[in-house]
Amino acid sequence: MKYITLLTFAVFFVSCQNVINEVTETDNYYLKTEKVSTGQKDYSNTFSVDPIAIDAENISLKELINTLFKNENIYFNIKNKKLLEKKIALNLSLKNNNSQSKKAVFNNILSALNLNKQFDSITIYDLKIIDTIQLRNYYSKEERPFRTEIYKSKDSDSISLKNVSLKDLSKLISENFNVIVNSDNIKVIVDYNFKVDNLNRLKKELKTNLGLELSDTNKKQDTYTISD
């Protein structure tokens, strides 16, 4: 397989965003990444879909994810939502839209943006109520309408929840552990505090204290975890 990598410059410091200028060419794709021009007001981005080709002077990480993985069953766990607005200029041509080529391209783009990434096939859980009497002990005491409050401690890895639905609780567990937790329950609103250091301990806590169970669906989900 032909593989050429030309590192054309070092690291640029632009608007608190580091971008490495790099050209990578293989048998499956051509990719050139550059920093976004800071003095330019109008940008031109063009796209083709079959196969994917992008010529962009200013494109965000969010747009790239939506373009590259539109038809892929991949979950993206973005630790800092502001990362989705990171910008890059690039020229990309895929020979075909196979998953491996798109992942390879995306990994190179994340490296150019100096972002950390991890790709895993992770467990999917359903958050189920197994003891409604126990759960009632943690129902929110506030009158409707509720104002959801979530506090994260920097020192103790703990999260304090006030007026949080089970749906939002499932999202918080997903974001803080390497799992996916599903719940559509927006009617049950709880107050609760928990630590984010050990999933097995959290499972026991939820079951003992709240009457909730993280039920393994015996399914896996391909997942990108991205952080700065």
Coordinates of C-alpha atoms in Angstrom, one line a residue:
M1 CA 0.0 0.0 0.0
K2 CA 1.3 3.4 -0.9
Y3 CA 1.5 5.7 2.1
I4 CA 3.0 9.2 2.0
T5 CA 3.0 11.7 4.9
L6 CA 4.6 15.1 4.5
L7 CA 4.8 17.2 7.6
T8 CA 4.9 20.7 6.1
F9 CA 5.1 22.8 9.2
A10 CA 5.0 22.6 13.0
V11 CA 2.2 23.6 15.3
F12 CA 0.3 26.9 14.8
F13 CA -1.2 28.7 17.8
V14 CA -4.4 30.3 16.4
S15 CA -7.3 31.4 18.6
C16 CA -6.3 28.9 21.3
Q17 CA -6.5 26.1 18.6
N18 CA -3.5 24.2 17.5
V19 CA -3.6 22.8 13.9
I20 CA -0.8 20.8 12.3
N21 CA -0.4 21.4 8.5
E22 CA -0.1 17.9 7.0
V23 CA -0.6 16.0 3.8
T24 CA -1.5 12.3 3.9
E25 CA -2.0 10.2 0.8
T26 CA -2.8 6.4 0.7
D27 CA -4.4 4.1 -1.8
N28 CA -7.8 4.9 -0.2
Y29 CA -7.7 8.7 0.4
Y30 CA -6.0 12.0 0.0
L31 CA -6.1 14.5 3.0
K32 CA -4.5 17.9 3.4
T33 CA -5.1 19.8 6.7
E34 CA -4.3 23.5 7.3
K35 CA -5.0 26.2 9.8
V36 CA -8.0 28.4 9.2
S37 CA -7.0 31.9 7.9
T38 CA -7.8 34.4 10.6
G39 CA -7.9 37.4 8.3
Q40 CA -10.5 36.0 6.0
K41 CA -14.2 36.9 6.5
D42 CA -15.8 34.9 3.7
Y43 CA -15.2 31.1 3.4
S44 CA -15.9 28.6 0.7
N45 CA -16.8 25.0 1.5
T46 CA -17.7 22.4 -1.1
F47 CA -18.9 18.8 -0.6
S48 CA -19.4 15.7 -2.7
V49 CA -21.0 12.6 -1.2
D50 CA -20.3 9.5 -3.4
P51 CA -17.5 9.1 -2.7
I52 CA -17.0 11.8 -0.1
A53 CA -14.9 14.8 -1.1
I54 CA -14.5 18.0 0.9
D55 CA -12.7 21.2 0.0
A56 CA -13.2 23.5 3.0
E57 CA -11.6 26.7 4.0
N58 CA -13.4 26.8 7.4
I59 CA -15.2 23.7 8.7
S60 CA -16.1 22.7 12.2
L61 CA -15.6 19.4 13.9
K62 CA -19.4 19.0 14.1
E63 CA -19.8 19.5 10.4
L64 CA -17.1 17.0 9.7
I65 CA -18.8 14.4 11.9
N66 CA -22.1 14.9 10.2
T67 CA -20.5 14.7 6.7
L68 CA -18.2 11.7 7.3
F69 CA -20.5 9.6 9.4
K70 CA -24.0 10.5 8.3
N71 CA -24.9 6.9 7.4
E72 CA -22.7 5.2 10.1
N73 CA -24.0 3.8 13.4
I74 CA -21.4 5.5 15.5
Y75 CA -22.0 7.3 18.8
F76 CA -19.8 10.3 19.6
N77 CA -19.1 11.0 23.3
I78 CA -17.7 14.6 23.3
K79 CA -16.3 15.4 26.7
N80 CA -16.3 19.2 26.1
K81 CA -19.1 20.3 23.8
K82 CA -17.1 23.4 22.8
L83 CA -14.8 21.0 20.9
L84 CA -17.5 20.6 18.3
E85 CA -16.9 24.2 17.2
K86 CA -13.2 23.7 16.5
K87 CA -12.3 24.8 13.0
I88 CA -10.0 23.5 10.4
A89 CA -9.3 24.0 6.7
L90 CA -8.9 20.8 4.6
N91 CA -9.0 19.1 1.3
L92 CA -10.2 15.5 1.3
S93 CA -10.8 12.9 -1.4
L94 CA -11.9 9.4 -0.6
K95 CA -11.6 6.7 -3.2
N96 CA -14.6 5.0 -1.6
N97 CA -16.8 5.5 1.4
N98 CA -15.8 2.5 3.4
S99 CA -15.8 2.8 7.2
Q100 CA -12.1 2.1 7.7
S101 CA -11.1 4.9 5.4
K102 CA -13.4 7.4 7.0
K103 CA -12.1 6.4 10.5
A104 CA -8.5 6.8 9.3
V105 CA -9.2 10.2 7.8
F106 CA -11.1 11.3 11.0
N107 CA -8.2 10.1 13.2
N108 CA -5.8 12.3 11.2
I109 CA -8.1 15.3 11.5
L110 CA -8.4 14.9 15.2
S111 CA -4.6 14.6 15.5
A112 CA -4.3 17.8 13.4
L113 CA -6.6 19.5 15.9
N114 CA -4.5 18.1 18.8
L115 CA -7.5 16.3 20.2
N116 CA -7.4 13.0 22.1
K117 CA -9.5 10.2 20.8
Q118 CA -10.5 6.6 21.7
F119 CA -12.6 4.2 19.6
D120 CA -14.3 1.4 21.4
S121 CA -17.2 -1.0 21.1
I122 CA -19.0 -0.2 24.4
T123 CA -21.8 -1.8 26.4
I124 CA -25.4 -0.5 26.2
Y125 CA -27.5 -0.4 29.3
D126 CA -31.2 0.4 29.9
L127 CA -32.0 2.4 33.1
K128 CA -35.0 0.6 34.7
I129 CA -37.1 1.3 37.7
I130 CA -37.3 -1.8 39.9
D131 CA -38.5 -0.3 43.2
T132 CA -40.8 2.7 42.9
I133 CA -41.2 3.0 46.7
Q134 CA -37.4 3.3 47.2
L135 CA -37.2 5.8 44.3
R136 CA -39.8 8.1 45.8
N137 CA -37.4 8.9 48.6
Y138 CA -35.3 10.8 46.1
Y139 CA -38.1 12.6 44.2
S140 CA -37.5 16.3 43.8
K141 CA -39.1 18.4 46.6
E142 CA -39.6 21.5 44.4
E143 CA -42.8 22.5 42.8
R144 CA -43.1 22.5 39.0
P145 CA -41.8 24.0 36.8
F146 CA -38.4 22.5 37.8
R147 CA -35.1 24.1 37.2
T148 CA -32.5 21.4 36.6
E149 CA -29.2 22.0 38.4
I150 CA -26.0 19.9 37.9
Y151 CA -22.9 20.5 39.9
K152 CA -19.5 18.8 39.3
S153 CA -16.9 18.9 41.9
K154 CA -13.3 19.4 40.6
D155 CA -11.7 17.9 43.7
S156 CA -13.8 14.8 44.6
D157 CA -15.1 13.5 41.3
S158 CA -18.7 13.8 42.5
I159 CA -21.8 15.1 40.8
S160 CA -24.7 16.7 42.6
L161 CA -28.1 16.6 40.9
K162 CA -31.1 18.6 41.6
N163 CA -34.4 18.3 39.6
V164 CA -32.9 15.8 37.1
S165 CA -35.0 13.5 35.0
L166 CA -34.1 9.8 34.6
K167 CA -33.4 10.6 31.0
D168 CA -30.9 13.3 31.9
L169 CA -29.4 11.0 34.6
S170 CA -28.8 8.3 31.9
K171 CA -27.0 10.9 29.8
L172 CA -24.8 11.9 32.7
I173 CA -23.8 8.3 33.4
S174 CA -23.0 7.8 29.7
E175 CA -20.9 10.9 29.6
N176 CA -18.9 10.1 32.7
F177 CA -18.4 6.3 32.1
N178 CA -17.4 4.4 29.1
V179 CA -20.9 3.1 28.5
I180 CA -24.2 4.1 26.9
V181 CA -27.3 4.3 29.1
N182 CA -30.8 4.6 27.7
S183 CA -33.9 6.1 29.3
D184 CA -36.8 8.1 27.9
N185 CA -38.3 8.8 31.3
I186 CA -38.8 12.6 31.7
K187 CA -41.6 12.3 34.3
V188 CA -39.6 11.0 37.2
I189 CA -37.5 13.9 38.6
V190 CA -34.9 13.2 41.3
D191 CA -32.3 14.8 43.5
Y192 CA -29.1 12.7 44.0
N193 CA -25.3 12.8 44.4
F194 CA -22.9 10.2 43.1
K195 CA -19.2 9.7 42.4
V196 CA -17.9 9.1 38.8
D197 CA -14.9 6.9 39.8
N198 CA -16.4 3.4 39.6
L199 CA -19.3 2.1 37.5
N200 CA -19.8 -1.1 39.5
R201 CA -20.2 0.9 42.7
L202 CA -22.6 3.2 41.0
K203 CA -24.7 0.3 39.8
K204 CA -25.0 -1.0 43.4
E205 CA -25.8 2.6 44.7
L206 CA -28.6 3.1 42.1
K207 CA -30.1 -0.3 42.9
T208 CA -29.8 0.0 46.7
N209 CA -30.7 3.7 47.1
L210 CA -32.9 4.7 44.2
G211 CA -34.4 1.4 43.2
L212 CA -32.9 1.8 39.7
E213 CA -31.1 -0.9 37.7
L214 CA -28.6 -0.6 34.9
S215 CA -29.7 -3.5 32.8
D216 CA -27.2 -4.9 30.3
T217 CA -28.9 -5.2 26.9
N218 CA -26.2 -7.5 25.6
K219 CA -25.6 -5.1 22.8
K220 CA -22.5 -3.0 21.9
Q221 CA -22.2 0.4 20.2
D222 CA -19.2 1.7 18.3
T223 CA -18.2 4.9 20.0
Y224 CA -15.7 7.7 19.5
T225 CA -14.7 9.4 22.8
I226 CA -13.1 12.8 22.1
S227 CA -11.4 15.2 24.6
D228 CA -8.9 17.9 24.6

